[in-house]
JSON list of C-alpha atoms in Angstrom, two decimals:
[
{"chain": "J", "resi": 25, "resn": "MET", "atom": "CA", "xyz": [-15.57, -0.77, 8.49]},
{"chain": "J", "resi": 26, "resn": "GLY", "atom": "CA", "xyz": [-12.36, -1.82, 10.24]},
{"chain": "J", "resi": 27, "resn": "ILE", "atom": "CA", "xyz": [-11.69, -0.91, 13.85]},
{"chain": "J", "resi": 28, "resn": "LEU", "atom": "CA", "xyz": [-9.01, 1.65, 12.96]},
{"chain": "J", "resi": 29, "resn": "GLU", "atom": "CA", "xyz": [-11.24, 3.43, 10.43]},
{"chain": "J", "resi": 30, "resn": "ASP", "atom": "CA", "xyz": [-12.91, 4.97, 13.48]},
{"chain": "J", "resi": 31, "resn": "LYS", "atom": "CA", "xyz": [-11.02, 8.23, 14.01]},
{"chain": "J", "resi": 32, "resn": "SER", "atom": "CA", "xyz": [-11.02, 8.08, 17.80]},
{"chain": "J", "resi": 33, "resn": "ASN", "atom": "CA", "xyz": [-9.64, 4.54, 17.70]},
{"chain": "J", "resi": 34, "resn": "ALA", "atom": "CA", "xyz": [-6.96, 5.62, 15.23]},
{"chain": "J", "resi": 35, "resn": "ARG", "atom": "CA", "xyz": [-5.91, 8.54, 17.45]},
{"chain": "J", "resi": 36, "resn": "LEU", "atom": "CA", "xyz": [-5.61, 6.22, 20.46]},
{"chain": "J", "resi": 37, "resn": "PHE", "atom": "CA", "xyz": [-3.67, 3.68, 18.39]},
{"chain": "J", "resi": 38, "resn": "TYR", "atom": "CA", "xyz": [-1.15, 6.30, 17.27]},
{"chain": "J", "resi": 39, "resn": "LYS", "atom": "CA", "xyz": [-0.80, 7.71, 20.77]},
{"chain": "J", "resi": 40, "resn": "TYR", "atom": "CA", "xyz": [1.15, 4.55, 21.60]},
{"chain": "J", "resi": 41, "resn": "LEU", "atom": "CA", "xyz": [2.52, 3.64, 18.17]},
{"chain": "J", "resi": 42, "resn": "SER", "atom": "CA", "xyz": [4.12, 7.08, 17.83]},
{"chain": "J", "resi": 43, "resn": "LYS", "atom": "CA", "xyz": [6.75, 6.04, 20.40]},
{"chain": "J", "resi": 44, "resn": "VAL", "atom": "CA", "xyz": [8.16, 3.35, 18.08]},
{"chain": "J", "resi": 45, "resn": "TYR", "atom": "CA", "xyz": [6.68, 4.29, 14.70]},
{"chain": "J", "resi": 46, "resn": "ASP", "atom": "CA", "xyz": [9.90, 5.31, 12.98]},
{"chain": "J", "resi": 47, "resn": "ARG", "atom": "CA", "xyz": [11.59, 2.04, 13.97]},
{"chain": "J", "resi": 48, "resn": "VAL", "atom": "CA", "xyz": [8.79, -0.31, 12.85]},
{"chain": "J", "resi": 49, "resn": "ASN", "atom": "CA", "xyz": [7.63, 1.64, 9.80]},
{"chain": "J", "resi": 50, "resn": "ARG", "atom": "CA", "xyz": [10.76, 0.82, 7.77]},
{"chain": "J", "resi": 51, "resn": "PHE", "atom": "CA", "xyz": [9.63, -2.82, 7.46]},
{"chain": "J", "resi": 52, "resn": "ASN", "atom": "CA", "xyz": [6.58, -1.72, 5.46]},
{"chain": "J", "resi": 53, "resn": "TRP", "atom": "CA", "xyz": [7.53, 1.65, 3.97]},
{"chain": "J", "resi": 54, "resn": "ASN", "atom": "CA", "xyz": [11.24, 2.36, 3.67]},
{"chain": "J", "resi": 55, "resn": "ASP", "atom": "CA", "xyz": [13.61, 4.95, 2.19]},
{"chain": "J", "resi": 56, "resn": "GLU", "atom": "CA", "xyz": [13.87, 3.15, -1.15]},
{"chain": "J", "resi": 57, "resn": "MET", "atom": "CA", "xyz": [10.10, 2.93, -1.58]},
{"chain": "J", "resi": 58, "resn": "ARG", "atom": "CA", "xyz": [9.72, 6.60, -0.68]},
{"chain": "J", "resi": 59, "resn": "ALA", "atom": "CA", "xyz": [12.43, 7.59, -3.18]},
{"chain": "J", "resi": 60, "resn": "GLU", "atom": "CA", "xyz": [10.77, 5.53, -5.89]},
{"chain": "J", "resi": 61, "resn": "ALA", "atom": "CA", "xyz": [7.39, 7.15, -5.20]},
{"chain": "J", "resi": 62, "resn": "LEU", "atom": "CA", "xyz": [8.93, 10.63, -5.27]},
{"chain": "J", "resi": 63, "resn": "SER", "atom": "CA", "xyz": [10.49, 9.83, -8.66]},
{"chain": "J", "resi": 64, "resn": "TRP", "atom": "CA", "xyz": [7.00, 9.48, -10.12]},
{"chain": "J", "resi": 65, "resn": "LEU", "atom": "CA", "xyz": [6.21, 13.12, -9.33]},
{"chain": "J", "resi": 66, "resn": "GLU", "atom": "CA", "xyz": [7.27, 16.25, -11.19]},
{"chain": "J", "resi": 67, "resn": "PHE", "atom": "CA", "xyz": [8.46, 19.10, -8.98]},
{"chain": "J", "resi": 68, "resn": "GLY", "atom": "CA", "xyz": [8.78, 22.71, -10.06]},
{"chain": "J", "resi": 69, "resn": "GLU", "atom": "CA", "xyz": [11.09, 25.33, -8.56]},
{"chain": "J", "resi": 70, "resn": "ASP", "atom": "CA", "xyz": [8.43, 27.12, -6.48]},
{"chain": "J", "resi": 71, "resn": "ASP", "atom": "CA", "xyz": [5.98, 24.29, -5.85]},
{"chain": "J", "resi": 72, "resn": "ARG", "atom": "CA", "xyz": [3.77, 24.34, -2.78]},
{"chain": "J", "resi": 73, "resn": "VAL", "atom": "CA", "xyz": [3.45, 20.82, -1.37]},
{"chain": "J", "resi": 74, "resn": "LEU", "atom": "CA", "xyz": [1.05, 19.27, 1.16]},
{"chain": "J", "resi": 75, "resn": "ASP", "atom": "CA", "xyz": [1.61, 16.05, 3.12]},
{"chain": "J", "resi": 76, "resn": "VAL", "atom": "CA", "xyz": [-1.78, 14.74, 4.33]},
{"chain": "J", "resi": 77, "resn": "GLY", "atom": "CA", "xyz": [-1.48, 12.36, 7.26]},
{"chain": "J", "resi": 78, "resn": "CYS", "atom": "CA", "xyz": [2.14, 13.38, 7.71]},
{"chain": "J", "resi": 79, "resn": "GLY", "atom": "CA", "xyz": [2.52, 11.50, 11.00]},
{"chain": "J", "resi": 80, "resn": "THR", "atom": "CA", "xyz": [6.10, 11.62, 12.29]},
{"chain": "J", "resi": 81, "resn": "GLY", "atom": "CA", "xyz": [7.26, 13.23, 9.05]},
{"chain": "J", "resi": 82, "resn": "PHE", "atom": "CA", "xyz": [8.77, 10.34, 7.10]},
{"chain": "J", "resi": 83, "resn": "GLY", "atom": "CA", "xyz": [7.11, 11.38, 3.86]},
{"chain": "J", "resi": 84, "resn": "THR", "atom": "CA", "xyz": [7.64, 15.02, 4.71]},
{"chain": "J", "resi": 85, "resn": "GLU", "atom": "CA", "xyz": [11.38, 14.45, 4.94]},
{"chain": "J", "resi": 86, "resn": "GLY", "atom": "CA", "xyz": [11.42, 13.15, 1.38]},
{"chain": "J", "resi": 87, "resn": "LEU", "atom": "CA", "xyz": [9.29, 16.01, 0.09]},
{"chain": "J", "resi": 88, "resn": "LEU", "atom": "CA", "xyz": [11.72, 18.54, 1.58]},
{"chain": "J", "resi": 89, "resn": "ARG", "atom": "CA", "xyz": [14.40, 17.22, -0.76]},
{"chain": "J", "resi": 90, "resn": "HIS", "atom": "CA", "xyz": [12.30, 18.42, -3.71]},
{"chain": "J", "resi": 91, "resn": "ALA", "atom": "CA", "xyz": [10.46, 21.49, -2.43]},
{"chain": "J", "resi": 92, "resn": "ASP", "atom": "CA", "xyz": [10.98, 24.35, 0.04]},
{"chain": "J", "resi": 93, "resn": "ASP", "atom": "CA", "xyz": [7.31, 25.24, 0.65]},
{"chain": "J", "resi": 94, "resn": "VAL", "atom": "CA", "xyz": [6.08, 22.11, 2.47]},
{"chain": "J", "resi": 95, "resn": "HIS", "atom": "CA", "xyz": [2.98, 21.78, 4.66]},
{"chain": "J", "resi": 96, "resn": "GLY", "atom": "CA", "xyz": [2.04, 18.80, 6.85]},
{"chain": "J", "resi": 97, "resn": "LEU", "atom": "CA", "xyz": [-1.33, 17.84, 8.35]},
{"chain": "J", "resi": 98, "resn": "ASP", "atom": "CA", "xyz": [-2.28, 15.06, 10.75]},
{"chain": "J", "resi": 99, "resn": "GLN", "atom": "CA", "xyz": [-5.03, 14.31, 13.25]},
{"chain": "J", "resi": 100, "resn": "SER", "atom": "CA", "xyz": [-2.67, 12.74, 15.82]},
{"chain": "J", "resi": 101, "resn": "VAL", "atom": "CA", "xyz": [-0.88, 15.26, 18.00]},
{"chain": "J", "resi": 102, "resn": "HIS", "atom": "CA", "xyz": [1.34, 12.46, 19.33]},
{"chain": "J", "resi": 103, "resn": "GLN", "atom": "CA", "xyz": [2.59, 11.64, 15.84]},
{"chain": "J", "resi": 104, "resn": "MET", "atom": "CA", "xyz": [3.08, 15.30, 15.01]},
{"chain": "J", "resi": 105, "resn": "GLU", "atom": "CA", "xyz": [5.15, 15.88, 18.16]},
{"chain": "J", "resi": 106, "resn": "LYS", "atom": "CA", "xyz": [7.71, 13.50, 16.67]},
{"chain": "J", "resi": 107, "resn": "ALA", "atom": "CA", "xyz": [7.67, 15.54, 13.46]},
{"chain": "J", "resi": 108, "resn": "PHE", "atom": "CA", "xyz": [8.15, 18.75, 15.46]},
{"chain": "J", "resi": 109, "resn": "GLU", "atom": "CA", "xyz": [11.32, 17.25, 16.95]},
{"chain": "J", "resi": 110, "resn": "LYS", "atom": "CA", "xyz": [12.71, 16.74, 13.43]},
{"chain": "J", "resi": 111, "resn": "PHE", "atom": "CA", "xyz": [11.64, 19.95, 11.71]},
{"chain": "J", "resi": 112, "resn": "GLY", "atom": "CA", "xyz": [10.45, 22.38, 14.38]},
{"chain": "J", "resi": 113, "resn": "LYS", "atom": "CA", "xyz": [6.85, 23.55, 14.57]},
{"chain": "J", "resi": 114, "resn": "ARG", "atom": "CA", "xyz": [7.27, 26.39, 12.07]},
{"chain": "J", "resi": 115, "resn": "ASP", "atom": "CA", "xyz": [10.86, 26.18, 10.88]},
{"chain": "J", "resi": 116, "resn": "ARG", "atom": "CA", "xyz": [11.10, 24.00, 7.77]},
{"chain": "J", "resi": 117, "resn": "VAL", "atom": "CA", "xyz": [7.48, 22.82, 7.60]},
{"chain": "J", "resi": 118, "resn": "ASN", "atom": "CA", "xyz": [4.12, 24.47, 8.31]},
{"chain": "J", "resi": 119, "resn": "PHE", "atom": "CA", "xyz": [2.12, 21.98, 10.39]},
{"chain": "J", "resi": 120, "resn": "TYR", "atom": "CA", "xyz": [-1.63, 21.77, 10.94]},
{"chain": "J", "resi": 121, "resn": "ARG", "atom": "CA", "xyz": [-3.76, 19.47, 13.03]},
{"chain": "J", "resi": 122, "resn": "GLY", "atom": "CA", "xyz": [-6.74, 18.43, 10.96]},
{"chain": "J", "resi": 123, "resn": "ASP", "atom": "CA", "xyz": [-8.88, 15.87, 9.19]},
{"chain": "J", "resi": 124, "resn": "ALA", "atom": "CA", "xyz": [-8.08, 14.50, 5.73]},
{"chain": "J", "resi": 125, "resn": "GLU", "atom": "CA", "xyz": [-11.79, 14.48, 4.90]},
{"chain": "J", "resi": 126, "resn": "ARG", "atom": "CA", "xyz": [-12.17, 18.19, 5.80]},
{"chain": "J", "resi": 127, "resn": "LEU", "atom": "CA", "xyz": [-8.92, 19.88, 4.85]},
{"chain": "J", "resi": 128, "resn": "PRO", "atom": "CA", "xyz": [-8.55, 23.44, 6.21]},
{"chain": "J", "resi": 129, "resn": "PHE", "atom": "CA", "xyz": [-7.29, 24.93, 2.94]},
{"chain": "J", "resi": 130, "resn": "ARG", "atom": "CA", "xyz": [-8.76, 26.88, 0.05]},
{"chain": "J", "resi": 131, "resn": "ASP", "atom": "CA", "xyz": [-9.38, 25.29, -3.32]},
{"chain": "J", "resi": 132, "resn": "GLY", "atom": "CA", "xyz": [-6.46, 24.85, -5.69]},
{"chain": "J", "resi": 133, "resn": "VAL", "atom": "CA", "xyz": [-3.54, 26.03, -3.56]},
{"chain": "J", "resi": 134, "resn": "PHE", "atom": "CA", "xyz": [-1.05, 23.11, -3.78]},
{"chain": "J", "resi": 135, "resn": "ASP", "atom": "CA", "xyz": [1.01, 21.92, -6.74]},
{"chain": "J", "resi": 136, "resn": "VAL", "atom": "CA", "xyz": [1.60, 18.48, -5.20]},
{"chain": "J", "resi": 137, "resn": "VAL", "atom": "CA", "xyz": [-0.52, 16.68, -2.59]},
{"chain": "J", "resi": 138, "resn": "TRP", "atom": "CA", "xyz": [1.08, 13.60, -1.02]},
{"chain": "J", "resi": 139, "resn": "SER", "atom": "CA", "xyz": [-0.49, 11.13, 1.39]},
{"chain": "J", "resi": 140, "resn": "SER", "atom": "CA", "xyz": [1.32, 7.97, 2.50]},
{"chain": "J", "resi": 141, "resn": "GLY", "atom": "CA", "xyz": [-0.03, 5.55, 5.08]},
{"chain": "J", "resi": 142, "resn": "SER", "atom": "CA", "xyz": [-3.16, 7.55, 5.83]},
{"chain": "J", "resi": 143, "resn": "ILE", "atom": "CA", "xyz": [-6.02, 6.54, 3.52]},
{"chain": "J", "resi": 144, "resn": "GLU", "atom": "CA", "xyz": [-6.46, 3.22, 5.29]},
{"chain": "J", "resi": 145, "resn": "TYR", "atom": "CA", "xyz": [-7.76, 5.09, 8.36]},
{"chain": "J", "resi": 146, "resn": "TRP", "atom": "CA", "xyz": [-10.29, 7.29, 6.54]},
{"chain": "J", "resi": 147, "resn": "PRO", "atom": "CA", "xyz": [-13.92, 6.32, 7.21]},
{"chain": "J", "resi": 148, "resn": "ASN", "atom": "CA", "xyz": [-14.86, 7.75, 3.79]},
{"chain": "J", "resi": 149, "resn": "PRO", "atom": "CA", "xyz": [-11.84, 7.38, 1.49]},
{"chain": "J", "resi": 150, "resn": "VAL", "atom": "CA", "xyz": [-13.65, 8.75, -1.58]},
{"chain": "J", "resi": 151, "resn": "GLU", "atom": "CA", "xyz": [-14.46, 11.94, 0.30]},
{"chain": "J", "resi": 152, "resn": "GLY", "atom": "CA", "xyz": [-10.83, 12.18, 1.39]},
{"chain": "J", "resi": 153, "resn": "LEU", "atom": "CA", "xyz": [-9.63, 11.75, -2.20]},
{"chain": "J", "resi": 154, "resn": "ARG", "atom": "CA", "xyz": [-12.05, 14.50, -3.27]},
{"chain": "J", "resi": 155, "resn": "GLU", "atom": "CA", "xyz": [-10.51, 16.77, -0.67]},
{"chain": "J", "resi": 156, "resn": "LEU", "atom": "CA", "xyz": [-7.00, 16.06, -1.95]},
{"chain": "J", "resi": 157, "resn": "ARG", "atom": "CA", "xyz": [-8.20, 16.93, -5.45]},
{"chain": "J", "resi": 158, "resn": "ARG", "atom": "CA", "xyz": [-9.98, 20.06, -4.23]},
{"chain": "J", "resi": 159, "resn": "VAL", "atom": "CA", "xyz": [-6.92, 21.62, -2.60]},
{"chain": "J", "resi": 160, "resn": "ALA", "atom": "CA", "xyz": [-4.62, 20.74, -5.52]},
{"chain": "J", "resi": 161, "resn": "LYS", "atom": "CA", "xyz": [-4.26, 23.12, -8.44]},
{"chain": "J", "resi": 162, "resn": "PRO", "atom": "CA", "xyz": [-5.81, 22.15, -11.78]},
{"chain": "J", "resi": 163, "resn": "GLY", "atom": "CA", "xyz": [-3.19, 20.03, -13.51]},
{"chain": "J", "resi": 164, "resn": "GLY", "atom": "CA", "xyz": [-1.48, 19.36, -10.18]},
{"chain": "J", "resi": 165, "resn": "GLN", "atom": "CA", "xyz": [-0.43, 15.97, -8.89]},
{"chain": "J", "resi": 166, "resn": "VAL", "atom": "CA", "xyz": [-1.82, 13.78, -6.11]},
{"chain": "J", "resi": 167, "resn": "LEU", "atom": "CA", "xyz": [0.06, 10.74, -4.78]},
{"chain": "J", "resi": 168, "resn": "VAL", "atom": "CA", "xyz": [-1.57, 8.30, -2.36]},
{"chain": "J", "resi": 169, "resn": "VAL", "atom": "CA", "xyz": [0.04, 5.27, -0.74]},
{"chain": "J", "resi": 170, "resn": "GLY", "atom": "CA", "xyz": [-2.16, 2.66, 0.91]},
{"chain": "J", "resi": 171, "resn": "PRO", "atom": "CA", "xyz": [-2.04, -1.05, 1.80]},
{"chain": "J", "resi": 172, "resn": "ASP", "atom": "CA", "xyz": [-2.66, -3.48, -1.07]},
{"chain": "J", "resi": 173, "resn": "TYR", "atom": "CA", "xyz": [-5.37, -6.06, -0.41]},
{"chain": "J", "resi": 174, "resn": "PRO", "atom": "CA", "xyz": [-3.81, -9.41, 0.59]},
{"chain": "J", "resi": 175, "resn": "HIS", "atom": "CA", "xyz": [-4.37, -12.51, -1.57]},
{"chain": "J", "resi": 176, "resn": "ASN", "atom": "CA", "xyz": [-4.53, -14.97, 1.34]},
{"chain": "J", "resi": 177, "resn": "ARG", "atom": "CA", "xyz": [-8.12, -15.45, 2.54]},
{"chain": "J", "resi": 178, "resn": "VAL", "atom": "CA", "xyz": [-7.18, -15.64, 6.21]},
{"chain": "J", "resi": 179, "resn": "LEU", "atom": "CA", "xyz": [-5.22, -12.38, 5.90]},
{"chain": "J", "resi": 180, "resn": "GLN", "atom": "CA", "xyz": [-8.15, -10.85, 4.01]},
{"chain": "J", "resi": 181, "resn": "ARG", "atom": "CA", "xyz": [-10.45, -11.48, 6.97]},
{"chain": "J", "resi": 182, "resn": "VAL", "atom": "CA", "xyz": [-7.91, -9.96, 9.34]},
{"chain": "J", "resi": 183, "resn": "ALA", "atom": "CA", "xyz": [-7.41, -6.97, 7.04]},
{"chain": "J", "resi": 184, "resn": "ASP", "atom": "CA", "xyz": [-11.16, -6.35, 6.71]},
{"chain": "J", "resi": 185, "resn": "ALA", "atom": "CA", "xyz": [-11.50, -6.27, 10.49]},
{"chain": "J", "resi": 186, "resn": "ILE", "atom": "CA", "xyz": [-8.72, -3.72, 11.02]},
{"chain": "J", "resi": 187, "resn": "MET", "atom": "CA", "xyz": [-8.76, -1.01, 8.36]},
{"chain": "J", "resi": 188, "resn": "LEU", "atom": "CA", "xyz": [-9.05, -0.30, 4.65]},
{"chain": "J", "resi": 189, "resn": "PHE", "atom": "CA", "xyz": [-7.05, -2.54, 2.31]},
{"chain": "J", "resi": 190, "resn": "TYR", "atom": "CA", "xyz": [-7.76, -2.26, -1.41]},
{"chain": "J", "resi": 191, "resn": "ASP", "atom": "CA", "xyz": [-6.63, -3.65, -4.75]},
{"chain": "J", "resi": 192, "resn": "GLU", "atom": "CA", "xyz": [-6.20, -1.92, -8.11]},
{"chain": "J", "resi": 193, "resn": "ASP", "atom": "CA", "xyz": [-9.85, -2.42, -9.11]},
{"chain": "J", "resi": 194, "resn": "GLU", "atom": "CA", "xyz": [-11.05, -0.79, -5.90]},
{"chain": "J", "resi": 195, "resn": "ALA", "atom": "CA", "xyz": [-8.49, 1.99, -6.34]},
{"chain": "J", "resi": 196, "resn": "ASP", "atom": "CA", "xyz": [-9.90, 2.60, -9.82]},
{"chain": "J", "resi": 197, "resn": "ARG", "atom": "CA", "xyz": [-13.40, 2.87, -8.38]},
{"chain": "J", "resi": 198, "resn": "MET", "atom": "CA", "xyz": [-12.40, 5.23, -5.59]},
{"chain": "J", "resi": 199, "resn": "PHE", "atom": "CA", "xyz": [-10.32, 7.59, -7.72]},
{"chain": "J", "resi": 200, "resn": "GLU", "atom": "CA", "xyz": [-12.97, 7.72, -10.46]},
{"chain": "J", "resi": 201, "resn": "ALA", "atom": "CA", "xyz": [-15.69, 8.41, -7.89]},
{"chain": "J", "resi": 202, "resn": "ALA", "atom": "CA", "xyz": [-13.54, 11.21, -6.46]},
{"chain": "J", "resi": 203, "resn": "GLY", "atom": "CA", "xyz": [-13.36, 12.90, -9.86]},
{"chain": "J", "resi": 204, "resn": "TYR", "atom": "CA", "xyz": [-9.92, 11.92, -11.13]},
{"chain": "J", "resi": 205, "resn": "GLU", "atom": "CA", "xyz": [-9.58, 11.10, -14.80]},
{"chain": "J", "resi": 206, "resn": "ALA", "atom": "CA", "xyz": [-5.88, 10.26, -15.22]},
{"chain": "J", "resi": 207, "resn": "PHE", "atom": "CA", "xyz": [-4.08, 8.05, -12.71]},
{"chain": "J", "resi": 208, "resn": "GLU", "atom": "CA", "xyz": [-1.84, 4.98, -12.50]},
{"chain": "J", "resi": 209, "resn": "HIS", "atom": "CA", "xyz": [-1.15, 2.44, -9.78]},
{"chain": "J", "resi": 210, "resn": "HIS", "atom": "CA", "xyz": [2.17, 0.94, -8.70]},
{"chain": "J", "resi": 211, "resn": "ILE", "atom": "CA", "xyz": [2.75, -1.98, -6.32]},
{"chain": "J", "resi": 212, "resn": "GLN", "atom": "CA", "xyz": [5.68, -1.47, -3.94]},
{"chain": "J", "resi": 213, "resn": "ARG", "atom": "CA", "xyz": [7.22, -3.78, -1.36]},
{"chain": "J", "resi": 214, "resn": "ALA", "atom": "CA", "xyz": [10.07, -3.39, 1.13]},
{"chain": "J", "resi": 215, "resn": "THR", "atom": "CA", "xyz": [11.06, -7.09, 1.06]},
{"chain": "J", "resi": 216, "resn": "PRO", "atom": "CA", "xyz": [9.57, -10.25, -0.48]},
{"chain": "J", "resi": 217, "resn": "ARG", "atom": "CA", "xyz": [7.97, -11.00, 2.90]},
{"chain": "J", "resi": 218, "resn": "SER", "atom": "CA", "xyz": [6.68, -7.49, 3.57]},
{"chain": "J", "resi": 219, "resn": "PRO", "atom": "CA", "xyz": [3.09, -6.36, 2.99]},
{"chain": "J", "resi": 220, "resn": "ARG", "atom": "CA", "xyz": [2.56, -4.74, -0.40]},
{"chain": "J", "resi": 221, "resn": "ALA", "atom": "CA", "xyz": [1.77, -1.05, -0.78]},
{"chain": "J", "resi": 222, "resn": "ILE", "atom": "CA", "xyz": [-0.36, 0.30, -3.60]},
{"chain": "J", "resi": 223, "resn": "THR", "atom": "CA", "xyz": [0.80, 3.73, -4.73]},
{"chain": "J", "resi": 224, "resn": "THR", "atom": "CA", "xyz": [-1.42, 5.80, -6.99]},
{"chain": "J", "resi": 225, "resn": "VAL", "atom": "CA", "xyz": [-0.20, 8.85, -8.89]},
{"chain": "J", "resi": 226, "resn": "ALA", "atom": "CA", "xyz": [-3.04, 11.01, -10.21]},
{"chain": "J", "resi": 227, "resn": "ARG", "atom": "CA", "xyz": [-3.29, 14.20, -12.21]},
{"chain": "J", "resi": 228, "resn": "VAL", "atom": "CA", "xyz": [-5.95, 16.72, -11.18]},
{"chain": "J", "resi": 229, "resn": "PRO", "atom": "CA", "xyz": [-8.25, 17.55, -14.12]},
{"chain": "J", "resi": 230, "resn": "GLU", "atom": "CA", "xyz": [-7.68, 20.92, -15.78]},
{"chain": "J", "resi": 231, "resn": "GLU", "atom": "CA", "xyz": [-10.55, 23.34, -15.42]}
]
């Protein structure tokens, strides 16, 4: 397990990163990548949408362009304070402080569940993916963005020491273990020199 897959370490890390997160994030996960990921989802007129690991609200901002009923959850109060500055605490988005592996919502209440830049910090990613599936409606959509496993062996050792990086084969294993039957992976990249993101779009099985 990487150092930032420990939740207390991740909270401390984001206490300081939150001050500059929006400026540095665009080198790994930018507006164009977010728009492309959103284009892979289908939004209905009255959809209820959840952003798990919403952080400063970058993904949330994109979701608000497609839905009015948007909810955001994060474990870092420092990250969420930045989101409050953008959207208010209860104005455009309903915010919750919580854990992706123990979501504080009933079963089957969201049409779309989005999580970008969060899975890499989950100690048990399969359990987190099960939770995303649990709170989504049958037939609903789940989108997860995480860091693609590097090909360079030196970078692989660094990645393994820090947090979760995974390739398409590992994504297959995790999503299947979490109970998903239909999903597809996309590789995204901000620039040719940027780290790759692996974005998975899954459909929740019908009951």
